[in-house]
Amino acid sequence: MMNIYPEYYKKFRCIANLCEDSCCKDWDIDIDSETERFYQTVKGELGDKMRKKLVTDEYDERVFKVENGRCPFWNKDMLCDIYIGIGEEHLSQTCANFPRVKIDFDVFQENILSFACPEAARLMLKEKDAYSHFGDEDELSEAENCDDYLSFLLKARKRTAEILTDGSLPFNLRLADCLEFNAQVQSILNDEEPQPLSFENKNGSDLEFILKMHLDFEIMSELWRESLEKVLNNYKKLVIRDDFTVDFEKFALYYVYRYYLEAVRSGDVLYALQRIVCAYLVTGLMDSDFADKGYPLPRMRVLQRYSKEVEHSYENTEKLNAAFENDERFSVENLILLLESIE
Ligand code: SF4
C-alpha cells in the first residue's frame, strides 16, 4: 500500500522536557489492550502504580486519568516514569505515536503530524510548501482500486487547497470562495444539480455566536477561557492581522489534509471548511488581541492550543458537527456573508 508523507513529517523529533505544552498535560492517556496486558505483569512500585492508575473512562476506554492537569507518570523533571522505568518500547500506542496521525483509505495511507504538538506546529508553520509532494492527486487516483468517489474527492481537495493558497485575494475571501466551491462539490456528492448560491433573505450573522459557542465548549486551560472571554468582550474592535493570515493559511491547509477526505465515509465535504472558518475567526481575533498586549501567548501557541482545546476534543467536535448540521447560522451562505463582512 502507498504511504504518503508531507515534507515536514520526517523532521519531527519530540523535545520532551523542553516542550512548552506537553502531550502529558491536560489529556487522559489511552492505554491499548496489548500495552495493558504488559502493564499487568510489571513488578515493583512502578507496576503497582500503573495498575492503580489504570481506570475505565466514560467512553469505556482504558486510560490513565489526568491528575491536577498532568499524566500521573509525568515526573517533576517533566520526563516520563514509564519510559525511564521499562523503556520506550512499552509506551502505549497513543504515547508512542503522538503526534503522528495515520489516515487509512484502504488503497493508500496518509501520514501527517498533529498541530496539538508545539514542536510539530513549529515545523508546519516553518515549511513553505508542506504538501507539495503529499502525493500527486492524479497519481493517487490511479492507485489500484481507487474508486471514482475517492478520485473525485482527491481532485476536489486539490482545488480547495489551490483556492486557499491563492495569494491574489485576502484570506477571508479565499475562504469564502472555498465554501462556494465546496457547496457545488457537496451538491454533486448528494446527486443534485449544482445551483448558484442564493443570498436572498440572508443577512449574515454577527460572529458573536461562534465565540459564545467556543466558550460553551469543554475547556482545559483557564488561560484559554480567559482569552476567549476577552475576545468576546472586545471583538468589534479587533481586526485580524495580515501577517496572521500567512500563518493561518498553513493551519487551514493542515485541516484540509487532515479532514477533507473524511467525506469518503461521511459524504460531507463542508464540515472541514466550516471548522476552518470557526478556527480562523477565533484564533485570528485572539491573535489580534494578543498582538496589542505583546503576545502573552505566541501565535504558534494560539493555533496549537486551538488544536488541543477544540480539534482534539471528541466532545467539542461533536458539538461543532451538531451545530453545522442544525444551526442555520453555519450555512454556507451565512458564513460567506460573515467572511465578506470582516475587514
Ligand atoms: S507535545 Fe510533542 S514535543 Fe511536546 S512532549 Fe508531546 S510529542 Fe514531545
PDB file of N, CA and C and ligand atoms in Angstrom, residues 12 14-16 19 21-23 98-99 116-119, ligand 1:
ATOM      1  N   PHE A  12      10.414  15.597  12.309  1.00  0.00           N
ATOM      2  CA  PHE A  12       9.924  15.716  13.684  1.00  0.00           C
ATOM      3  C   PHE A  12      10.742  14.911  14.692  1.00  0.00           C
ATOM      4  N   CYS A  14      10.572  14.609  19.100  1.00  0.00           N
ATOM      5  CA  CYS A  14       9.969  15.091  20.353  1.00  0.00           C
ATOM      6  C   CYS A  14      11.035  15.816  21.176  1.00  0.00           C
ATOM      7  N   ILE A  15      10.687  16.972  21.749  1.00  0.00           N
ATOM      8  CA  ILE A  15      11.679  17.714  22.548  1.00  0.00           C
ATOM      9  C   ILE A  15      11.458  17.487  24.051  1.00  0.00           C
ATOM     10  N   ALA A  16      10.627  16.526  24.386  1.00  0.00           N
ATOM     11  CA  ALA A  16      10.430  16.024  25.765  1.00  0.00           C
ATOM     12  C   ALA A  16      10.341  17.149  26.804  1.00  0.00           C
ATOM     13  N   CYS A  19       9.513  20.850  26.085  1.00  0.00           N
ATOM     14  CA  CYS A  19       8.237  21.176  25.439  1.00  0.00           C
ATOM     15  C   CYS A  19       7.414  22.130  26.310  1.00  0.00           C
ATOM     16  N   ASP A  21       4.181  22.723  26.079  1.00  0.00           N
ATOM     17  CA  ASP A  21       2.809  22.269  26.371  1.00  0.00           C
ATOM     18  C   ASP A  21       2.735  20.779  26.077  1.00  0.00           C
ATOM     19  N   SER A  22       3.282  20.016  26.976  1.00  0.00           N
ATOM     20  CA  SER A  22       3.466  18.596  26.709  1.00  0.00           C
ATOM     21  C   SER A  22       2.157  17.855  26.440  1.00  0.00           C
ATOM     22  N   CYS A  23       2.263  16.744  25.679  1.00  0.00           N
ATOM     23  CA  CYS A  23       1.102  15.874  25.483  1.00  0.00           C
ATOM     24  C   CYS A  23       0.803  15.106  26.773  1.00  0.00           C
ATOM     25  N   PHE A  98       1.937   9.672  19.150  1.00  0.00           N
ATOM     26  CA  PHE A  98       1.659  11.100  19.121  1.00  0.00           C
ATOM     27  C   PHE A  98       2.935  11.887  18.846  1.00  0.00           C
ATOM     28  N   PRO A  99       2.897  12.864  17.963  1.00  0.00           N
ATOM     29  CA  PRO A  99       1.776  13.498  17.262  1.00  0.00           C
ATOM     30  C   PRO A  99       1.557  12.950  15.861  1.00  0.00           C
ATOM     31  N   ALA A 116      -1.528  19.855  17.538  1.00  0.00           N
ATOM     32  CA  ALA A 116      -1.622  19.992  19.001  1.00  0.00           C
ATOM     33  C   ALA A 116      -0.266  19.848  19.679  1.00  0.00           C
ATOM     34  N   CYS A 117       0.734  19.388  18.952  1.00  0.00           N
ATOM     35  CA  CYS A 117       2.099  19.279  19.490  1.00  0.00           C
ATOM     36  C   CYS A 117       2.856  20.553  19.087  1.00  0.00           C
ATOM     37  N   PRO A 118       3.400  21.295  20.050  1.00  0.00           N
ATOM     38  CA  PRO A 118       4.079  22.560  19.708  1.00  0.00           C
ATOM     39  C   PRO A 118       5.239  22.373  18.729  1.00  0.00           C
ATOM     40  N   GLU A 119       5.984  21.304  18.880  1.00  0.00           N
ATOM     41  CA  GLU A 119       7.137  21.111  18.002  1.00  0.00           C
ATOM     42  C   GLU A 119       6.672  20.793  16.572  1.00  0.00           C
TER      43      GLU A 119
HETATM   44  S1  SF4 B   1       3.693  17.634  22.695  1.00  0.00           S
HETATM   45 FE1  SF4 B   1       5.154  16.959  21.082  1.00  0.00          FE
HETATM   46  S2  SF4 B   1       7.187  17.784  21.612  1.00  0.00           S
HETATM   47 FE2  SF4 B   1       5.809  18.004  23.399  1.00  0.00          FE
HETATM   48  S3  SF4 B   1       6.245  16.187  24.654  1.00  0.00           S
HETATM   49 FE3  SF4 B   1       4.496  15.650  23.328  1.00  0.00          FE
HETATM   50  S4  SF4 B   1       5.355  14.765  21.437  1.00  0.00           S
HETATM   51 FE4  SF4 B   1       7.052  15.764  22.547  1.00  0.00          FE
END
